[in-house]
Short mmCIF file of N, CA and C in Angstrom, two decimals:
data_model
loop_
_atom_site.label_atom_id
_atom_site.label_comp_id
_atom_site.label_asym_id
_atom_site.label_seq_id
_atom_site.Cartn_x
_atom_site.Cartn_y
_atom_site.Cartn_z
N ASN A 25 0.83 -1.19 0.00
CA ASN A 25 0.00 0.00 0.00
C ASN A 25 0.87 1.25 0.00
N ALA A 26 1.95 1.22 -0.70
CA ALA A 26 2.79 2.40 -0.82
C ALA A 26 3.26 2.50 -2.26
N SER A 27 3.48 3.70 -2.66
CA SER A 27 4.01 3.89 -4.01
C SER A 27 5.08 4.97 -3.95
N MET A 28 5.81 5.08 -5.03
CA MET A 28 6.85 6.09 -5.10
C MET A 28 6.53 7.01 -6.26
N MET A 29 6.99 8.22 -6.17
CA MET A 29 6.73 9.21 -7.22
C MET A 29 7.20 8.66 -8.57
N PRO A 30 6.43 8.90 -9.61
CA PRO A 30 6.81 8.39 -10.93
C PRO A 30 8.19 8.85 -11.39
N CYS A 31 8.63 10.02 -10.94
CA CYS A 31 9.95 10.51 -11.36
C CYS A 31 11.08 9.67 -10.80
N SER A 32 10.79 8.83 -9.83
CA SER A 32 11.85 8.02 -9.22
C SER A 32 11.99 6.65 -9.87
N TRP A 33 11.16 6.34 -10.84
CA TRP A 33 11.21 5.04 -11.51
C TRP A 33 12.07 5.14 -12.76
N LEU A 34 12.96 4.18 -12.93
CA LEU A 34 13.73 4.04 -14.15
C LEU A 34 13.16 2.83 -14.88
N VAL A 35 12.56 3.09 -16.03
CA VAL A 35 11.82 2.06 -16.75
C VAL A 35 12.39 1.93 -18.16
N SER A 36 12.61 0.71 -18.59
CA SER A 36 13.11 0.52 -19.95
C SER A 36 12.03 0.89 -20.97
N ARG A 37 12.46 1.24 -22.15
CA ARG A 37 11.52 1.57 -23.22
C ARG A 37 10.65 0.35 -23.54
N ARG A 38 11.26 -0.83 -23.55
CA ARG A 38 10.51 -2.06 -23.85
C ARG A 38 9.38 -2.26 -22.85
N LEU A 39 9.68 -2.06 -21.56
CA LEU A 39 8.64 -2.23 -20.54
C LEU A 39 7.56 -1.16 -20.69
N ALA A 40 7.96 0.08 -20.93
CA ALA A 40 6.98 1.16 -21.10
C ALA A 40 6.07 0.88 -22.29
N GLU A 41 6.62 0.37 -23.36
CA GLU A 41 5.80 0.03 -24.53
C GLU A 41 4.90 -1.18 -24.24
N THR A 42 5.39 -2.10 -23.43
CA THR A 42 4.60 -3.29 -23.08
C THR A 42 3.36 -2.92 -22.28
N VAL A 43 3.52 -2.05 -21.27
CA VAL A 43 2.38 -1.71 -20.41
C VAL A 43 1.48 -0.64 -21.02
N GLY A 44 1.99 0.09 -22.00
CA GLY A 44 1.18 1.13 -22.64
C GLY A 44 1.20 2.42 -21.85
N PRO A 45 0.47 3.41 -22.35
CA PRO A 45 0.49 4.74 -21.71
C PRO A 45 -0.35 4.77 -20.43
N TRP A 46 -0.24 5.88 -19.73
CA TRP A 46 -1.06 6.09 -18.55
C TRP A 46 -2.52 6.06 -18.97
N ASN A 47 -3.37 5.64 -18.07
CA ASN A 47 -4.81 5.57 -18.32
C ASN A 47 -5.39 6.98 -18.19
N GLU A 48 -5.62 7.62 -19.33
CA GLU A 48 -6.09 9.00 -19.32
C GLU A 48 -7.54 9.13 -18.89
N ALA A 49 -8.26 8.03 -18.75
CA ALA A 49 -9.63 8.08 -18.24
C ALA A 49 -9.62 8.34 -16.74
N LEU A 50 -8.48 8.14 -16.08
CA LEU A 50 -8.36 8.39 -14.65
C LEU A 50 -7.86 9.81 -14.43
N SER A 51 -8.57 10.55 -13.59
CA SER A 51 -8.13 11.91 -13.27
C SER A 51 -7.34 11.94 -11.96
N LEU A 52 -7.46 10.89 -11.17
CA LEU A 52 -6.77 10.82 -9.89
C LEU A 52 -6.18 9.42 -9.74
N ASP A 53 -4.97 9.36 -9.26
CA ASP A 53 -4.23 8.11 -9.06
C ASP A 53 -3.94 7.37 -10.35
N ASP A 54 -3.83 8.12 -11.44
CA ASP A 54 -3.42 7.49 -12.70
C ASP A 54 -1.99 7.00 -12.61
N ASP A 55 -1.15 7.68 -11.83
CA ASP A 55 0.23 7.24 -11.65
C ASP A 55 0.30 5.94 -10.85
N GLY A 56 -0.55 5.80 -9.85
CA GLY A 56 -0.58 4.57 -9.06
C GLY A 56 -0.98 3.37 -9.90
N GLU A 57 -1.99 3.56 -10.74
CA GLU A 57 -2.43 2.46 -11.61
C GLU A 57 -1.35 2.10 -12.61
N TYR A 58 -0.67 3.12 -13.15
CA TYR A 58 0.41 2.87 -14.10
C TYR A 58 1.55 2.10 -13.43
N GLN A 59 1.89 2.49 -12.22
CA GLN A 59 2.96 1.80 -11.49
C GLN A 59 2.58 0.36 -11.19
N CYS A 60 1.32 0.10 -10.94
CA CYS A 60 0.87 -1.28 -10.73
C CYS A 60 1.09 -2.10 -12.00
N ARG A 61 0.76 -1.51 -13.15
CA ARG A 61 0.98 -2.24 -14.41
C ARG A 61 2.46 -2.47 -14.66
N LEU A 62 3.28 -1.47 -14.34
CA LEU A 62 4.74 -1.64 -14.50
C LEU A 62 5.24 -2.79 -13.64
N ALA A 63 4.86 -2.77 -12.37
CA ALA A 63 5.32 -3.81 -11.45
C ALA A 63 4.82 -5.19 -11.89
N ALA A 64 3.57 -5.26 -12.34
CA ALA A 64 2.99 -6.55 -12.76
C ALA A 64 3.69 -7.11 -13.99
N ALA A 65 4.18 -6.23 -14.86
CA ALA A 65 4.82 -6.68 -16.10
C ALA A 65 6.33 -6.86 -15.96
N SER A 66 6.87 -6.52 -14.81
CA SER A 66 8.32 -6.59 -14.59
C SER A 66 8.76 -7.96 -14.12
N ASP A 67 9.97 -8.32 -14.49
CA ASP A 67 10.57 -9.54 -13.96
C ASP A 67 10.99 -9.33 -12.51
N GLU A 68 11.44 -8.12 -12.20
CA GLU A 68 11.83 -7.77 -10.85
C GLU A 68 11.80 -6.26 -10.70
N VAL A 69 11.70 -5.82 -9.46
CA VAL A 69 11.75 -4.40 -9.14
C VAL A 69 12.86 -4.24 -8.12
N ARG A 70 13.75 -3.32 -8.37
CA ARG A 70 14.86 -3.08 -7.45
C ARG A 70 14.72 -1.69 -6.84
N PHE A 71 15.11 -1.60 -5.59
CA PHE A 71 15.07 -0.33 -4.87
C PHE A 71 16.50 0.12 -4.63
N VAL A 72 16.79 1.37 -4.97
CA VAL A 72 18.10 1.95 -4.75
C VAL A 72 17.96 2.99 -3.64
N GLY A 73 18.46 2.64 -2.47
CA GLY A 73 18.28 3.48 -1.30
C GLY A 73 18.91 4.85 -1.37
N GLY A 74 19.98 5.01 -2.10
CA GLY A 74 20.68 6.29 -2.14
C GLY A 74 20.14 7.26 -3.18
N ALA A 75 19.18 6.85 -3.97
CA ALA A 75 18.64 7.73 -5.01
C ALA A 75 17.87 8.89 -4.38
N THR A 76 17.91 10.04 -5.03
CA THR A 76 17.22 11.23 -4.53
C THR A 76 16.40 11.85 -5.65
N ALA A 77 15.23 12.30 -5.30
CA ALA A 77 14.38 13.03 -6.23
C ALA A 77 13.78 14.21 -5.46
N TYR A 78 13.64 15.32 -6.14
CA TYR A 78 13.01 16.48 -5.52
C TYR A 78 11.60 16.60 -6.08
N TYR A 79 10.67 16.82 -5.17
CA TYR A 79 9.26 16.84 -5.55
C TYR A 79 8.61 18.05 -4.88
N ARG A 80 7.96 18.86 -5.68
CA ARG A 80 7.30 20.05 -5.14
C ARG A 80 6.02 19.64 -4.41
N VAL A 81 5.85 20.14 -3.20
CA VAL A 81 4.63 19.88 -2.43
C VAL A 81 3.95 21.20 -2.13
N GLY A 82 2.71 21.12 -1.73
CA GLY A 82 1.99 22.31 -1.32
C GLY A 82 1.12 22.92 -2.40
N ASN A 83 1.09 22.32 -3.58
CA ASN A 83 0.24 22.85 -4.64
C ASN A 83 -1.17 22.28 -4.46
N VAL A 84 -2.01 23.01 -3.74
CA VAL A 84 -3.34 22.51 -3.42
C VAL A 84 -4.26 22.44 -4.64
N ARG A 85 -3.80 22.95 -5.77
CA ARG A 85 -4.58 22.85 -7.01
C ARG A 85 -4.21 21.61 -7.82
N SER A 86 -3.23 20.85 -7.34
CA SER A 86 -2.81 19.66 -8.08
C SER A 86 -3.89 18.60 -8.02
N LEU A 87 -3.82 17.65 -8.92
CA LEU A 87 -4.80 16.57 -8.95
C LEU A 87 -4.84 15.79 -7.64
N SER A 88 -3.70 15.65 -7.00
CA SER A 88 -3.63 14.86 -5.76
C SER A 88 -4.52 15.40 -4.65
N TRP A 89 -4.83 16.66 -4.69
CA TRP A 89 -5.63 17.29 -3.64
C TRP A 89 -7.13 17.31 -3.96
N GLN A 90 -7.50 16.84 -5.12
CA GLN A 90 -8.90 16.92 -5.55
C GLN A 90 -9.79 15.99 -4.73
N THR A 91 -10.96 16.47 -4.37
CA THR A 91 -11.91 15.67 -3.60
C THR A 91 -13.30 15.70 -4.23
N SER A 92 -13.38 16.13 -5.48
CA SER A 92 -14.67 16.19 -6.16
C SER A 92 -15.22 14.78 -6.36
N ARG A 93 -16.46 14.70 -6.71
CA ARG A 93 -17.09 13.40 -6.97
C ARG A 93 -16.34 12.68 -8.10
N LYS A 94 -15.96 13.41 -9.14
CA LYS A 94 -15.22 12.82 -10.26
C LYS A 94 -13.87 12.28 -9.79
N ALA A 95 -13.20 13.03 -8.92
CA ALA A 95 -11.90 12.59 -8.40
C ALA A 95 -12.04 11.33 -7.57
N LEU A 96 -13.06 11.29 -6.71
CA LEU A 96 -13.27 10.10 -5.88
C LEU A 96 -13.60 8.88 -6.74
N ALA A 97 -14.41 9.07 -7.77
CA ALA A 97 -14.74 7.96 -8.67
C ALA A 97 -13.48 7.47 -9.38
N SER A 98 -12.60 8.40 -9.76
CA SER A 98 -11.34 8.03 -10.40
C SER A 98 -10.45 7.25 -9.44
N GLN A 99 -10.37 7.72 -8.20
CA GLN A 99 -9.56 7.02 -7.19
C GLN A 99 -10.06 5.60 -7.01
N TRP A 100 -11.37 5.43 -6.91
CA TRP A 100 -11.96 4.10 -6.72
C TRP A 100 -11.69 3.23 -7.94
N ARG A 101 -11.83 3.78 -9.13
CA ARG A 101 -11.58 3.00 -10.35
C ARG A 101 -10.12 2.57 -10.40
N SER A 102 -9.21 3.46 -10.04
CA SER A 102 -7.79 3.10 -10.00
C SER A 102 -7.54 1.98 -9.01
N MET A 103 -8.16 2.07 -7.84
CA MET A 103 -7.99 1.02 -6.82
C MET A 103 -8.47 -0.33 -7.34
N GLN A 104 -9.62 -0.32 -8.02
CA GLN A 104 -10.16 -1.57 -8.57
C GLN A 104 -9.18 -2.16 -9.59
N LEU A 105 -8.64 -1.30 -10.46
CA LEU A 105 -7.69 -1.78 -11.46
C LEU A 105 -6.43 -2.34 -10.80
N CYS A 106 -5.92 -1.64 -9.79
CA CYS A 106 -4.71 -2.10 -9.10
C CYS A 106 -4.93 -3.46 -8.45
N MET A 107 -6.06 -3.63 -7.79
CA MET A 107 -6.36 -4.92 -7.17
C MET A 107 -6.48 -6.00 -8.25
N GLY A 108 -7.08 -5.64 -9.38
CA GLY A 108 -7.20 -6.59 -10.49
C GLY A 108 -5.84 -7.01 -11.03
N HIS A 109 -4.91 -6.06 -11.14
CA HIS A 109 -3.56 -6.39 -11.61
C HIS A 109 -2.88 -7.37 -10.66
N LEU A 110 -3.02 -7.11 -9.37
CA LEU A 110 -2.39 -7.99 -8.38
C LEU A 110 -3.02 -9.38 -8.41
N LEU A 111 -4.34 -9.45 -8.38
CA LEU A 111 -5.01 -10.74 -8.33
C LEU A 111 -4.84 -11.53 -9.63
N ALA A 112 -4.59 -10.85 -10.73
CA ALA A 112 -4.32 -11.55 -11.99
C ALA A 112 -2.96 -12.25 -11.93
N LEU A 113 -2.03 -11.68 -11.17
CA LEU A 113 -0.72 -12.31 -11.00
C LEU A 113 -0.78 -13.49 -10.05
N GLU A 114 -1.54 -13.29 -8.95
CA GLU A 114 -1.62 -14.33 -7.91
C GLU A 114 -2.90 -14.12 -7.11
N ASP A 115 -3.80 -15.04 -7.20
CA ASP A 115 -5.03 -14.97 -6.40
C ASP A 115 -4.89 -15.97 -5.26
N SER A 116 -4.43 -15.47 -4.13
CA SER A 116 -4.18 -16.33 -2.97
C SER A 116 -4.68 -15.62 -1.71
N ASP A 117 -4.63 -16.31 -0.59
CA ASP A 117 -5.00 -15.68 0.67
C ASP A 117 -4.14 -14.45 0.94
N ARG A 118 -2.86 -14.56 0.60
CA ARG A 118 -1.91 -13.47 0.83
C ARG A 118 -2.27 -12.22 0.03
N THR A 119 -2.58 -12.40 -1.27
CA THR A 119 -2.89 -11.24 -2.09
C THR A 119 -4.28 -10.70 -1.80
N ARG A 120 -5.20 -11.59 -1.43
CA ARG A 120 -6.53 -11.11 -1.03
C ARG A 120 -6.42 -10.28 0.24
N GLN A 121 -5.57 -10.69 1.18
CA GLN A 121 -5.37 -9.91 2.40
C GLN A 121 -4.71 -8.57 2.06
N ALA A 122 -3.80 -8.55 1.11
CA ALA A 122 -3.19 -7.29 0.69
C ALA A 122 -4.25 -6.35 0.11
N CYS A 123 -5.18 -6.90 -0.66
CA CYS A 123 -6.28 -6.09 -1.21
C CYS A 123 -7.18 -5.58 -0.10
N MET A 124 -7.44 -6.42 0.90
CA MET A 124 -8.26 -6.00 2.04
C MET A 124 -7.59 -4.84 2.79
N THR A 125 -6.28 -4.95 2.99
CA THR A 125 -5.54 -3.88 3.66
C THR A 125 -5.62 -2.60 2.84
N TYR A 126 -5.47 -2.72 1.54
CA TYR A 126 -5.55 -1.58 0.62
C TYR A 126 -6.93 -0.92 0.73
N LEU A 127 -7.98 -1.71 0.73
CA LEU A 127 -9.33 -1.17 0.87
C LEU A 127 -9.51 -0.48 2.22
N GLN A 128 -9.11 -1.14 3.30
CA GLN A 128 -9.29 -0.59 4.63
C GLN A 128 -8.50 0.71 4.80
N ASP A 129 -7.25 0.70 4.34
CA ASP A 129 -6.40 1.89 4.50
C ASP A 129 -6.91 3.09 3.72
N ASN A 130 -7.63 2.85 2.63
CA ASN A 130 -8.11 3.95 1.80
C ASN A 130 -9.59 4.28 2.00
N LEU A 131 -10.25 3.56 2.88
CA LEU A 131 -11.67 3.80 3.13
C LEU A 131 -11.93 5.24 3.57
N THR A 132 -11.02 5.81 4.33
CA THR A 132 -11.20 7.17 4.84
C THR A 132 -11.34 8.20 3.73
N LEU A 133 -10.80 7.91 2.54
CA LEU A 133 -10.94 8.84 1.42
C LEU A 133 -12.40 9.02 1.01
N PHE A 134 -13.20 8.00 1.19
CA PHE A 134 -14.57 7.98 0.70
C PHE A 134 -15.62 8.09 1.80
N TYR A 135 -15.22 7.74 3.00
CA TYR A 135 -16.15 7.65 4.13
C TYR A 135 -16.32 9.01 4.77
N PRO A 136 -17.49 9.46 5.09
CA PRO A 136 -18.78 8.81 4.94
C PRO A 136 -19.58 9.31 3.74
N ASP A 137 -19.03 10.28 3.00
CA ASP A 137 -19.82 11.00 2.01
C ASP A 137 -20.15 10.23 0.74
N ALA A 138 -19.21 9.45 0.23
CA ALA A 138 -19.43 8.73 -1.03
C ALA A 138 -20.07 7.37 -0.72
N HIS A 139 -21.34 7.41 -0.35
CA HIS A 139 -22.05 6.20 0.11
C HIS A 139 -21.98 5.06 -0.91
N ASP A 140 -22.16 5.40 -2.18
CA ASP A 140 -22.17 4.36 -3.20
C ASP A 140 -20.81 3.69 -3.34
N ILE A 141 -19.74 4.47 -3.27
CA ILE A 141 -18.40 3.88 -3.38
C ILE A 141 -18.10 3.06 -2.13
N VAL A 142 -18.48 3.56 -0.97
CA VAL A 142 -18.27 2.79 0.27
C VAL A 142 -19.02 1.46 0.18
N ALA A 143 -20.24 1.48 -0.37
CA ALA A 143 -21.00 0.23 -0.52
C ALA A 143 -20.27 -0.72 -1.48
N GLN A 144 -19.72 -0.18 -2.57
CA GLN A 144 -18.96 -1.01 -3.52
C GLN A 144 -17.71 -1.57 -2.87
N MET A 145 -17.06 -0.76 -2.04
CA MET A 145 -15.86 -1.24 -1.34
C MET A 145 -16.23 -2.37 -0.38
N ARG A 146 -17.35 -2.25 0.29
CA ARG A 146 -17.79 -3.31 1.20
C ARG A 146 -18.10 -4.60 0.42
N GLU A 147 -18.71 -4.44 -0.75
CA GLU A 147 -18.99 -5.61 -1.61
C GLU A 147 -17.69 -6.27 -2.06
N ARG A 148 -16.73 -5.45 -2.43
CA ARG A 148 -15.43 -5.97 -2.88
C ARG A 148 -14.74 -6.71 -1.73
N ALA A 149 -14.81 -6.11 -0.54
CA ALA A 149 -14.21 -6.74 0.64
C ALA A 149 -14.86 -8.10 0.91
N ALA A 150 -16.18 -8.16 0.80
CA ALA A 150 -16.89 -9.43 1.02
C ALA A 150 -16.48 -10.46 -0.02
N ALA A 151 -16.31 -10.03 -1.27
CA ALA A 151 -15.87 -10.95 -2.33
C ALA A 151 -14.45 -11.47 -2.06
N LEU A 152 -13.66 -10.65 -1.36
CA LEU A 152 -12.30 -11.07 -1.00
C LEU A 152 -12.29 -11.93 0.26
N GLY A 153 -13.44 -12.07 0.90
CA GLY A 153 -13.53 -12.88 2.11
C GLY A 153 -13.35 -12.09 3.39
N GLY A 154 -13.50 -10.76 3.31
CA GLY A 154 -13.29 -9.94 4.50
C GLY A 154 -14.44 -8.98 4.74
N GLU A 155 -14.23 -8.10 5.68
CA GLU A 155 -15.23 -7.09 6.03
C GLU A 155 -14.51 -5.81 6.43
N LEU A 156 -14.95 -4.69 5.87
CA LEU A 156 -14.35 -3.41 6.20
C LEU A 156 -14.90 -2.90 7.53
N GLN A 157 -14.02 -2.28 8.29
CA GLN A 157 -14.39 -1.65 9.55
C GLN A 157 -14.44 -0.13 9.33
N PRO A 158 -15.25 0.59 10.10
CA PRO A 158 -15.24 2.05 9.96
C PRO A 158 -13.81 2.56 10.13
N PRO A 159 -13.45 3.65 9.45
CA PRO A 159 -12.08 4.16 9.56
C PRO A 159 -11.70 4.46 11.00
N ALA A 160 -10.46 4.17 11.32
CA ALA A 160 -9.95 4.46 12.66
C ALA A 160 -9.91 5.98 12.86
N GLN A 161 -10.15 6.40 14.08
CA GLN A 161 -10.16 7.82 14.40
C GLN A 161 -9.23 8.08 15.57
N GLY A 162 -8.47 9.14 15.45
CA GLY A 162 -7.67 9.58 16.58
C GLY A 162 -8.57 10.26 17.60
N ARG A 163 -8.04 10.50 18.76
CA ARG A 163 -8.82 11.12 19.84
C ARG A 163 -9.33 12.51 19.45
N LEU A 164 -8.45 13.33 18.88
CA LEU A 164 -8.84 14.69 18.49
C LEU A 164 -9.91 14.65 17.41
N PHE A 165 -9.74 13.75 16.43
CA PHE A 165 -10.73 13.64 15.37
C PHE A 165 -12.07 13.19 15.94
N SER A 166 -12.05 12.25 16.86
CA SER A 166 -13.30 11.77 17.48
C SER A 166 -14.04 12.90 18.19
N LEU A 167 -13.30 13.72 18.92
CA LEU A 167 -13.92 14.86 19.61
C LEU A 167 -14.49 15.86 18.60
N THR A 168 -13.71 16.15 17.58
CA THR A 168 -14.15 17.09 16.55
C THR A 168 -15.38 16.53 15.82
N ARG A 169 -15.36 15.25 15.52
CA ARG A 169 -16.47 14.61 14.82
C ARG A 169 -17.75 14.71 15.64
N ARG A 170 -17.64 14.48 16.91
CA ARG A 170 -18.84 14.58 17.78
C ARG A 170 -19.38 16.00 17.81
N ALA A 171 -18.49 16.98 17.74
CA ALA A 171 -18.91 18.38 17.84
C ALA A 171 -19.50 18.90 16.53
N ILE A 172 -18.89 18.54 15.39
CA ILE A 172 -19.33 19.15 14.12
C ILE A 172 -19.73 18.15 13.05
N GLY A 173 -19.69 16.87 13.36
CA GLY A 173 -20.08 15.85 12.39
C GLY A 173 -18.89 15.32 11.62
N TRP A 174 -19.05 14.10 11.10
CA TRP A 174 -17.95 13.41 10.43
C TRP A 174 -17.46 14.18 9.20
N SER A 175 -18.39 14.55 8.32
CA SER A 175 -18.00 15.22 7.07
C SER A 175 -17.28 16.53 7.34
N ASN A 176 -17.78 17.32 8.29
CA ASN A 176 -17.14 18.59 8.61
C ASN A 176 -15.78 18.37 9.28
N ALA A 177 -15.67 17.37 10.14
CA ALA A 177 -14.39 17.07 10.78
C ALA A 177 -13.36 16.63 9.74
N LYS A 178 -13.80 15.83 8.78
CA LYS A 178 -12.91 15.38 7.71
C LYS A 178 -12.45 16.56 6.87
N ALA A 179 -13.37 17.47 6.53
CA ALA A 179 -13.02 18.65 5.74
C ALA A 179 -12.03 19.53 6.50
N LEU A 180 -12.26 19.69 7.81
CA LEU A 180 -11.34 20.48 8.63
C LEU A 180 -9.96 19.84 8.67
N ARG A 181 -9.92 18.51 8.84
CA ARG A 181 -8.63 17.81 8.86
C ARG A 181 -7.88 18.00 7.53
N MET A 182 -8.60 17.93 6.41
CA MET A 182 -7.96 18.13 5.11
C MET A 182 -7.46 19.56 4.96
N LEU A 183 -8.25 20.53 5.39
CA LEU A 183 -7.84 21.92 5.31
C LEU A 183 -6.59 22.17 6.14
N LEU A 184 -6.57 21.65 7.35
CA LEU A 184 -5.39 21.81 8.20
C LEU A 184 -4.18 21.10 7.61
N GLY A 185 -4.40 19.93 7.00
CA GLY A 185 -3.30 19.22 6.34
C GLY A 185 -2.73 20.01 5.18
N ARG A 186 -3.62 20.64 4.42
CA ARG A 186 -3.15 21.47 3.29
C ARG A 186 -2.35 22.66 3.79
N GLN A 187 -2.83 23.30 4.84
CA GLN A 187 -2.10 24.44 5.39
C GLN A 187 -0.74 24.01 5.91
N SER A 188 -0.69 22.86 6.57
CA SER A 188 0.57 22.34 7.08
C SER A 188 1.54 22.05 5.93
N THR A 189 1.03 21.43 4.86
CA THR A 189 1.86 21.14 3.69
C THR A 189 2.36 22.43 3.06
N ARG A 190 1.50 23.41 2.94
CA ARG A 190 1.88 24.70 2.36
C ARG A 190 2.97 25.36 3.21
N LEU A 191 2.82 25.33 4.52
CA LEU A 191 3.82 25.93 5.40
C LEU A 191 5.15 25.20 5.30
N ARG A 192 5.12 23.87 5.26
CA ARG A 192 6.38 23.10 5.12
C ARG A 192 7.08 23.45 3.82
N SER A 193 6.31 23.66 2.74
CA SER A 193 6.94 23.95 1.45
C SER A 193 7.56 25.35 1.45
N LEU A 194 7.04 26.25 2.27
CA LEU A 194 7.63 27.58 2.35
C LEU A 194 8.91 27.59 3.17
N VAL A 195 8.98 26.71 4.17
CA VAL A 195 10.12 26.67 5.08
C VAL A 195 11.27 25.87 4.48
N GLN A 196 10.96 24.79 3.79
CA GLN A 196 12.02 23.94 3.24
C GLN A 196 12.59 24.54 1.97
N PRO A 197 13.91 24.40 1.78
CA PRO A 197 14.55 24.97 0.57
C PRO A 197 14.12 24.24 -0.68
#
């Protein structure tokens, strides 16, 4: 359930041609889906610990920050494709559990507002042999949620996260 920035991947031309271009139908997490296809089509993936890449953060207008209905639908479609790539390689208890973890870890993106996507995620979890639990909440989030509701607490958390990211980008060289 982790990915690396696309700029940090060194991919052969043969592999890039094999997997094809990014899925332009996805407006969010198109890079994650592309990386899943790369990994699925690779003989091996190597990690070089000393490599460095610089990545600009704090651009709240970037696709990564989008929370529109279209963006959420794109995120869910990308997740479905990624799970499909994994299960096509190996459909086992281990990979089904990895898909369950992926679903559970990303449930907070959709919960509670995108009811239809949450319902689809629950159906997918059941098909994998599991059950999704409500997203975990920290103590501060729980207090805020009780005071202003889940959706408002989530929006406030995202706003504060954006401000924190913006401040970090101003302080860091």
